[in-house]
PDB file of C-alpha atoms in Angstrom:
ATOM      1  CA  UNK A   1     -21.509  32.636 -72.335  1.00  0.00           C
ATOM      2  CA  UNK A   2     -18.520  34.456 -73.075  1.00  0.00           C
ATOM      3  CA  UNK A   3     -17.752  37.814 -72.188  1.00  0.00           C
ATOM      4  CA  UNK A   4     -18.772  40.791 -73.794  1.00  0.00           C
ATOM      5  CA  UNK A   5     -16.446  44.000 -74.176  1.00  0.00           C
ATOM      6  CA  UNK A   6     -17.061  46.938 -75.428  1.00  0.00           C
ATOM      7  CA  UNK A   7     -19.623  49.682 -75.116  1.00  0.00           C
ATOM      8  CA  UNK A   8     -22.711  47.607 -75.343  1.00  0.00           C
ATOM      9  CA  UNK A   9     -22.055  45.285 -72.908  1.00  0.00           C
ATOM     10  CA  UNK A  10     -24.439  44.146 -70.202  1.00  0.00           C
ATOM     11  CA  UNK A  11     -22.552  44.526 -67.149  1.00  0.00           C
ATOM     12  CA  UNK A  12     -25.258  42.255 -65.310  1.00  0.00           C
ATOM     13  CA  UNK A  13     -23.394  39.743 -67.500  1.00  0.00           C
ATOM     14  CA  UNK A  14     -19.939  41.090 -66.644  1.00  0.00           C
ATOM     15  CA  UNK A  15     -19.786  40.480 -63.088  1.00  0.00           C
ATOM     16  CA  UNK A  16     -23.388  38.802 -62.019  1.00  0.00           C
ATOM     17  CA  UNK A  17     -22.550  37.888 -58.193  1.00  0.00           C
ATOM     18  CA  UNK A  18     -25.503  35.657 -58.058  1.00  0.00           C
ATOM     19  CA  UNK A  19     -24.292  33.334 -60.505  1.00  0.00           C
ATOM     20  CA  UNK A  20     -23.248  30.062 -59.096  1.00  0.00           C
ATOM     21  CA  UNK A  21     -20.865  29.268 -61.340  1.00  0.00           C
ATOM     22  CA  UNK A  22     -18.563  31.727 -60.493  1.00  0.00           C
ATOM     23  CA  UNK A  23     -17.717  31.174 -56.622  1.00  0.00           C
ATOM     24  CA  UNK A  24     -17.853  34.478 -55.412  1.00  0.00           C
ATOM     25  CA  UNK A  25     -21.242  34.805 -53.222  1.00  0.00           C
ATOM     26  CA  UNK A  26     -19.589  32.959 -50.053  1.00  0.00           C
ATOM     27  CA  UNK A  27     -16.864  35.155 -50.219  1.00  0.00           C
ATOM     28  CA  UNK A  28     -19.026  38.539 -50.541  1.00  0.00           C
ATOM     29  CA  UNK A  29     -20.607  37.246 -47.197  1.00  0.00           C
ATOM     30  CA  UNK A  30     -19.193  38.884 -44.579  1.00  0.00           C
ATOM     31  CA  UNK A  31     -18.110  37.318 -41.199  1.00  0.00           C
ATOM     32  CA  UNK A  32     -18.594  33.699 -42.255  1.00  0.00           C
ATOM     33  CA  UNK A  33     -14.872  32.872 -41.809  1.00  0.00           C
ATOM     34  CA  UNK A  34     -15.027  34.033 -38.399  1.00  0.00           C
ATOM     35  CA  UNK A  35     -17.769  32.187 -37.671  1.00  0.00           C
ATOM     36  CA  UNK A  36     -16.363  29.363 -38.851  1.00  0.00           C
ATOM     37  CA  UNK A  37     -13.037  29.840 -36.456  1.00  0.00           C
ATOM     38  CA  UNK A  38     -15.241  30.773 -33.054  1.00  0.00           C
ATOM     39  CA  UNK A  39     -16.988  27.155 -33.814  1.00  0.00           C
ATOM     40  CA  UNK A  40     -13.739  24.900 -33.847  1.00  0.00           C
ATOM     41  CA  UNK A  41     -12.350  27.051 -31.268  1.00  0.00           C
ATOM     42  CA  UNK A  42     -15.244  26.675 -28.717  1.00  0.00           C
ATOM     43  CA  UNK A  43     -14.588  22.610 -29.486  1.00  0.00           C
ATOM     44  CA  UNK A  44     -11.249  22.679 -29.057  1.00  0.00           C
ATOM     45  CA  UNK A  45     -11.811  25.039 -25.390  1.00  0.00           C
ATOM     46  CA  UNK A  46     -14.668  22.306 -24.960  1.00  0.00           C
ATOM     47  CA  UNK A  47     -12.656  19.316 -25.321  1.00  0.00           C
ATOM     48  CA  UNK A  48      -9.725  20.819 -22.997  1.00  0.00           C
ATOM     49  CA  UNK A  49     -11.809  21.004 -20.558  1.00  0.00           C
ATOM     50  CA  UNK A  50     -13.012  17.596 -20.664  1.00  0.00           C
ATOM     51  CA  UNK A  51      -9.920  16.501 -20.499  1.00  0.00           C
ATOM     52  CA  UNK A  52      -8.927  18.683 -17.786  1.00  0.00           C
ATOM     53  CA  UNK A  53     -11.582  17.710 -15.708  1.00  0.00           C
ATOM     54  CA  UNK A  54     -11.159  13.412 -16.922  1.00  0.00           C
ATOM     55  CA  UNK A  55      -7.919  13.687 -15.902  1.00  0.00           C
ATOM     56  CA  UNK A  56      -8.048  15.755 -12.113  1.00  0.00           C
ATOM     57  CA  UNK A  57     -10.516  13.427 -11.562  1.00  0.00           C
ATOM     58  CA  UNK A  58      -9.278  10.118 -11.335  1.00  0.00           C
ATOM     59  CA  UNK A  59      -5.743  11.571  -9.746  1.00  0.00           C
ATOM     60  CA  UNK A  60      -8.042  12.749  -7.151  1.00  0.00           C
ATOM     61  CA  UNK A  61      -9.538   9.197  -7.154  1.00  0.00           C
ATOM     62  CA  UNK A  62      -6.165   7.630  -7.343  1.00  0.00           C
ATOM     63  CA  UNK A  63      -4.639   9.487  -4.141  1.00  0.00           C
ATOM     64  CA  UNK A  64      -7.824   8.465  -2.110  1.00  0.00           C
ATOM     65  CA  UNK A  65      -6.935   4.590  -3.287  1.00  0.00           C
ATOM     66  CA  UNK A  66      -3.541   4.955  -2.397  1.00  0.00           C
ATOM     67  CA  UNK A  67      -4.589   6.575   0.953  1.00  0.00           C
ATOM     68  CA  UNK A  68      -7.244   3.983   1.520  1.00  0.00           C
ATOM     69  CA  UNK A  69      -4.335   0.731   0.428  1.00  0.00           C
ATOM     70  CA  UNK A  70      -1.821   2.586   3.156  1.00  0.00           C
ATOM     71  CA  UNK A  71      -3.857   2.625   5.611  1.00  0.00           C
ATOM     72  CA  UNK A  72      -5.492  -0.608   5.588  1.00  0.00           C
ATOM     73  CA  UNK A  73      -2.012  -2.228   5.265  1.00  0.00           C
ATOM     74  CA  UNK A  74      -0.339  -0.325   8.091  1.00  0.00           C
ATOM     75  CA  UNK A  75       1.716  -2.646   9.832  1.00  0.00           C
ATOM     76  CA  UNK A  76       0.650  -0.521  12.898  1.00  0.00           C
ATOM     77  CA  UNK A  77      -1.590  -3.464  13.972  1.00  0.00           C
ATOM     78  CA  UNK A  78       1.356  -6.060  13.575  1.00  0.00           C
ATOM     79  CA  UNK A  79       3.453  -3.609  15.493  1.00  0.00           C
ATOM     80  CA  UNK A  80       0.950  -3.133  18.256  1.00  0.00           C
ATOM     81  CA  UNK A  81       0.891  -6.895  19.079  1.00  0.00           C
ATOM     82  CA  UNK A  82       4.458  -7.787  18.633  1.00  0.00           C
ATOM     83  CA  UNK A  83       5.462  -4.704  20.930  1.00  0.00           C
ATOM     84  CA  UNK A  84       6.566  -6.123  24.373  1.00  0.00           C
ATOM     85  CA  UNK A  85       4.786  -3.936  27.547  1.00  0.00           C
ATOM     86  CA  UNK A  86       6.938  -4.221  31.010  1.00  0.00           C
ATOM     87  CA  UNK A  87       5.607  -5.858  33.448  1.00  0.00           C
ATOM     88  CA  UNK A  88       5.276  -4.331  37.115  1.00  0.00           C
ATOM     89  CA  UNK A  89       7.160  -7.494  39.443  1.00  0.00           C
ATOM     90  CA  UNK A  90       5.657  -6.669  43.280  1.00  0.00           C
ATOM     91  CA  UNK A  91       7.996  -8.428  44.794  1.00  0.00           C
ATOM     92  CA  UNK A  92      11.520 -10.818  44.618  1.00  0.00           C
ATOM     93  CA  UNK A  93      12.260 -13.460  47.229  1.00  0.00           C
ATOM     94  CA  UNK A  94      14.730 -16.229  47.171  1.00  0.00           C
ATOM     95  CA  UNK A  95      13.773 -19.804  46.095  1.00  0.00           C
ATOM     96  CA  UNK A  96      15.825 -22.580  47.255  1.00  0.00           C
ATOM     97  CA  UNK A  97      13.151 -25.434  48.181  1.00  0.00           C
ATOM     98  CA  UNK A  98      16.420 -27.698  48.208  1.00  0.00           C
ATOM     99  CA  UNK A  99      18.557 -26.167  50.720  1.00  0.00           C
ATOM    100  CA  UNK A 100      19.406 -26.859  54.231  1.00  0.00           C
ATOM    101  CA  UNK A 101      18.032 -24.159  55.459  1.00  0.00           C
ATOM    102  CA  UNK A 102      15.572 -23.558  52.668  1.00  0.00           C
ATOM    103  CA  UNK A 103      17.343 -19.982  51.882  1.00  0.00           C
ATOM    104  CA  UNK A 104      20.328 -18.627  49.892  1.00  0.00           C
ATOM    105  CA  UNK A 105      20.700 -14.730  51.012  1.00  0.00           C
ATOM    106  CA  UNK A 106      16.795 -13.499  51.247  1.00  0.00           C
ATOM    107  CA  UNK A 107      18.037 -10.259  52.815  1.00  0.00           C
ATOM    108  CA  UNK A 108      19.294  -9.661  49.060  1.00  0.00           C
ATOM    109  CA  UNK A 109      16.801 -11.325  46.967  1.00  0.00           C
ATOM    110  CA  UNK A 110      15.368  -7.578  46.766  1.00  0.00           C
ATOM    111  CA  UNK A 111      18.253  -6.359  45.213  1.00  0.00           C
ATOM    112  CA  UNK A 112      16.977  -8.341  41.749  1.00  0.00           C
ATOM    113  CA  UNK A 113      14.154  -5.783  40.882  1.00  0.00           C
ATOM    114  CA  UNK A 114      15.101  -2.643  42.260  1.00  0.00           C
ATOM    115  CA  UNK A 115      16.177  -0.533  39.460  1.00  0.00           C
ATOM    116  CA  UNK A 116      20.086  -0.462  40.226  1.00  0.00           C
ATOM    117  CA  UNK A 117      21.886  -2.782  37.964  1.00  0.00           C
ATOM    118  CA  UNK A 118      24.779  -2.359  40.485  1.00  0.00           C
ATOM    119  CA  UNK A 119      22.855  -3.896  43.208  1.00  0.00           C
ATOM    120  CA  UNK A 120      22.714  -8.039  43.337  1.00  0.00           C
ATOM    121  CA  UNK A 121      21.339 -11.040  44.924  1.00  0.00           C
ATOM    122  CA  UNK A 122      23.894 -13.929  45.018  1.00  0.00           C
ATOM    123  CA  UNK A 123      23.595 -17.240  45.585  1.00  0.00           C
ATOM    124  CA  UNK A 124      25.810 -19.050  48.279  1.00  0.00           C
ATOM    125  CA  UNK A 125      29.177 -19.830  47.505  1.00  0.00           C
ATOM    126  CA  UNK A 126      29.584 -23.384  46.943  1.00  0.00           C
ATOM    127  CA  UNK A 127      32.490 -25.491  46.666  1.00  0.00           C
ATOM    128  CA  UNK A 128      31.297 -27.979  43.717  1.00  0.00           C
ATOM    129  CA  UNK A 129      29.462 -27.435  40.326  1.00  0.00           C
ATOM    130  CA  UNK A 130      25.919 -26.666  41.388  1.00  0.00           C
ATOM    131  CA  UNK A 131      24.082 -29.757  39.245  1.00  0.00           C
ATOM    132  CA  UNK A 132      26.040 -32.205  42.396  1.00  0.00           C
ATOM    133  CA  UNK A 133      24.251 -31.159  44.989  1.00  0.00           C
ATOM    134  CA  UNK A 134      20.888 -29.583  43.943  1.00  0.00           C
ATOM    135  CA  UNK A 135      19.093 -28.938  40.682  1.00  0.00           C
ATOM    136  CA  UNK A 136      18.917 -25.663  40.804  1.00  0.00           C
ATOM    137  CA  UNK A 137      18.209 -22.195  43.083  1.00  0.00           C
ATOM    138  CA  UNK A 138      17.324 -19.157  42.456  1.00  0.00           C
ATOM    139  CA  UNK A 139      14.550 -15.984  42.710  1.00  0.00           C
ATOM    140  CA  UNK A 140      10.873 -16.280  42.857  1.00  0.00           C
ATOM    141  CA  UNK A 141       9.277 -13.105  41.040  1.00  0.00           C
ATOM    142  CA  UNK A 142       5.960 -11.785  42.128  1.00  0.00           C
ATOM    143  CA  UNK A 143       3.671 -10.200  39.579  1.00  0.00           C
ATOM    144  CA  UNK A 144       1.578  -9.390  42.057  1.00  0.00           C
ATOM    145  CA  UNK A 145      -1.703 -10.719  39.946  1.00  0.00           C
ATOM    146  CA  UNK A 146      -2.402 -13.191  36.937  1.00  0.00           C
ATOM    147  CA  UNK A 147      -0.314 -11.455  34.101  1.00  0.00           C
ATOM    148  CA  UNK A 148       0.598 -13.151  30.231  1.00  0.00           C
ATOM    149  CA  UNK A 149       4.289 -12.788  30.309  1.00  0.00           C
ATOM    150  CA  UNK A 150       6.344 -12.792  26.909  1.00  0.00           C
ATOM    151  CA  UNK A 151       9.590 -12.323  28.318  1.00  0.00           C
ATOM    152  CA  UNK A 152      12.716 -12.282  30.915  1.00  0.00           C
ATOM    153  CA  UNK A 153      15.513 -10.438  30.946  1.00  0.00           C
ATOM    154  CA  UNK A 154      17.719 -10.977  33.139  1.00  0.00           C
ATOM    155  CA  UNK A 155      21.059  -8.910  33.786  1.00  0.00           C
ATOM    156  CA  UNK A 156      24.138 -11.499  35.201  1.00  0.00           C
ATOM    157  CA  UNK A 157      27.202 -10.346  37.259  1.00  0.00           C
ATOM    158  CA  UNK A 158      29.698 -13.179  35.692  1.00  0.00           C
ATOM    159  CA  UNK A 159      29.409 -15.130  32.009  1.00  0.00           C
ATOM    160  CA  UNK A 160      28.538 -18.993  32.144  1.00  0.00           C
ATOM    161  CA  UNK A 161      25.996 -18.653  34.135  1.00  0.00           C
ATOM    162  CA  UNK A 162      22.690 -21.412  32.642  1.00  0.00           C
ATOM    163  CA  UNK A 163      19.225 -20.805  33.856  1.00  0.00           C
ATOM    164  CA  UNK A 164      15.839 -21.633  33.350  1.00  0.00           C
ATOM    165  CA  UNK A 165      12.256 -19.234  33.523  1.00  0.00           C
ATOM    166  CA  UNK A 166       9.283 -21.533  35.342  1.00  0.00           C
ATOM    167  CA  UNK A 167       5.498 -20.240  35.240  1.00  0.00           C
ATOM    168  CA  UNK A 168       3.428 -21.374  38.109  1.00  0.00           C
ATOM    169  CA  UNK A 169       0.456 -21.261  35.489  1.00  0.00           C
ATOM    170  CA  UNK A 170      -2.143 -23.277  37.798  1.00  0.00           C
ATOM    171  CA  UNK A 171      -1.059 -21.882  41.041  1.00  0.00           C
ATOM    172  CA  UNK A 172      -3.430 -20.105  43.656  1.00  0.00           C
ATOM    173  CA  UNK A 173      -0.507 -19.937  46.219  1.00  0.00           C
ATOM    174  CA  UNK A 174       3.398 -18.691  46.177  1.00  0.00           C
ATOM    175  CA  UNK A 175       5.174 -22.235  44.913  1.00  0.00           C
ATOM    176  CA  UNK A 176       6.766 -23.516  47.744  1.00  0.00           C
ATOM    177  CA  UNK A 177       9.404 -26.484  45.477  1.00  0.00           C
ATOM    178  CA  UNK A 178       9.200 -26.931  41.278  1.00  0.00           C
ATOM    179  CA  UNK A 179       6.841 -29.095  41.594  1.00  0.00           C
ATOM    180  CA  UNK A 180       4.222 -28.875  39.682  1.00  0.00           C
ATOM    181  CA  UNK A 181       6.044 -25.339  37.609  1.00  0.00           C
ATOM    182  CA  UNK A 182       6.338 -24.965  34.353  1.00  0.00           C
ATOM    183  CA  UNK A 183       9.668 -24.174  32.193  1.00  0.00           C
ATOM    184  CA  UNK A 184       9.299 -21.664  29.564  1.00  0.00           C
ATOM    185  CA  UNK A 185      11.865 -20.482  28.757  1.00  0.00           C
ATOM    186  CA  UNK A 186      16.093 -22.100  28.921  1.00  0.00           C
ATOM    187  CA  UNK A 187      19.870 -20.301  28.030  1.00  0.00           C
ATOM    188  CA  UNK A 188      22.836 -22.161  28.690  1.00  0.00           C
ATOM    189  CA  UNK A 189      26.647 -20.251  29.360  1.00  0.00           C
ATOM    190  CA  UNK A 190      24.865 -16.658  29.449  1.00  0.00           C
ATOM    191  CA  UNK A 191      26.514 -13.750  29.344  1.00  0.00           C
ATOM    192  CA  UNK A 192      26.062 -10.892  31.423  1.00  0.00           C
ATOM    193  CA  UNK A 193      22.116 -10.869  30.443  1.00  0.00           C
ATOM    194  CA  UNK A 194      19.548 -13.463  28.968  1.00  0.00           C
ATOM    195  CA  UNK A 195      16.751 -12.110  27.179  1.00  0.00           C
ATOM    196  CA  UNK A 196      14.161 -15.119  26.653  1.00  0.00           C
ATOM    197  CA  UNK A 197      11.265 -14.761  24.749  1.00  0.00           C
ATOM    198  CA  UNK A 198       9.080 -17.530  25.452  1.00  0.00           C
ATOM    199  CA  UNK A 199       7.795 -20.272  22.597  1.00  0.00           C
ATOM    200  CA  UNK A 200       3.848 -19.088  23.780  1.00  0.00           C
ATOM    201  CA  UNK A 201       2.940 -16.378  26.296  1.00  0.00           C
ATOM    202  CA  UNK A 202       2.122 -17.505  29.011  1.00  0.00           C
ATOM    203  CA  UNK A 203      -0.612 -15.836  31.814  1.00  0.00           C
ATOM    204  CA  UNK A 204       0.672 -16.620  35.795  1.00  0.00           C
ATOM    205  CA  UNK A 205       1.532 -14.170  38.797  1.00  0.00           C
ATOM    206  CA  UNK A 206       4.953 -16.254  40.013  1.00  0.00           C
ATOM    207  CA  UNK A 207       7.889 -16.780  38.133  1.00  0.00           C
ATOM    208  CA  UNK A 208      11.083 -18.908  39.221  1.00  0.00           C
ATOM    209  CA  UNK A 209      14.782 -17.417  37.484  1.00  0.00           C
ATOM    210  CA  UNK A 210      15.938 -20.639  38.238  1.00  0.00           C
ATOM    211  CA  UNK A 211      19.914 -21.277  38.177  1.00  0.00           C
ATOM    212  CA  UNK A 212      21.231 -24.612  36.857  1.00  0.00           C
ATOM    213  CA  UNK A 213      25.027 -23.825  36.578  1.00  0.00           C
ATOM    214  CA  UNK A 214      26.862 -21.194  38.518  1.00  0.00           C
ATOM    215  CA  UNK A 215      30.051 -19.416  36.785  1.00  0.00           C
ATOM    216  CA  UNK A 216      33.319 -20.298  38.667  1.00  0.00           C
ATOM    217  CA  UNK A 217      34.646 -18.071  41.469  1.00  0.00           C
ATOM    218  CA  UNK A 218      37.827 -17.195  43.393  1.00  0.00           C
ATOM    219  CA  UNK A 219      37.337 -20.882  46.108  1.00  0.00           C
ATOM    220  CA  UNK A 220      34.244 -22.298  43.934  1.00  0.00           C
ATOM    221  CA  UNK A 221      30.507 -21.262  41.846  1.00  0.00           C
ATOM    222  CA  UNK A 222      28.837 -18.119  42.298  1.00  0.00           C
ATOM    223  CA  UNK A 223      25.319 -16.742  40.748  1.00  0.00           C
ATOM    224  CA  UNK A 224      25.029 -13.090  40.614  1.00  0.00           C
ATOM    225  CA  UNK A 225      21.229 -11.726  39.389  1.00  0.00           C
ATOM    226  CA  UNK A 226      21.919  -7.823  39.491  1.00  0.00           C
ATOM    227  CA  UNK A 227      18.303  -7.479  37.465  1.00  0.00           C
ATOM    228  CA  UNK A 228      15.183  -9.133  36.326  1.00  0.00           C
ATOM    229  CA  UNK A 229      12.251  -7.192  34.022  1.00  0.00           C
ATOM    230  CA  UNK A 230       9.360  -8.610  32.950  1.00  0.00           C
ATOM    231  CA  UNK A 231       7.367  -8.442  29.765  1.00  0.00           C
ATOM    232  CA  UNK A 232       4.528  -9.265  28.100  1.00  0.00           C
TER     233      UNK A 232
END
């Protein structure tokens, strides 16, 4: 219906707020837009809180997994297995089963395990190479009880010593000859320090540091052992 103008116009027809065709009903309701905005903001807030919680939970789970993984893959176990432990030496005596008499400066043998590199046990002076006279000469190391041995270190004076480490895993008494002894490590032409690692640890009470070749010295050949160290 066209608008009616003039004094006879019907006010209800000219401006009817209830007429659905005018589209003015919602606009006339106060607070409607604010309610919609508040609902949108509430939904956004819930979404943000959910994302933050999920992120924190995920990060906490990841940290726990990392900590657990580090613990399980820690090399401490392998380190403890590979780490060597010093073995106490109960006593050292000279060992010369092929000698006549069968001894080699017995009063000096204790110096090979006294913790002082400046002191040493020494062989007799041989005027010919040792191999032409006997199989070897050395020191008998007593560990006091059957003990697992994995490494032996021998500090020497002079260079060019060849030696074996012999073990007596089955012996019930101190060996008096090389018979029945087992060669567990060897080195040739050693410098001033021979570090010997056994291919397989052996459990024994007695070890023999067996010199098979001696360095040359003025007047012949002589071996000198400053210190022996044993570890598991």
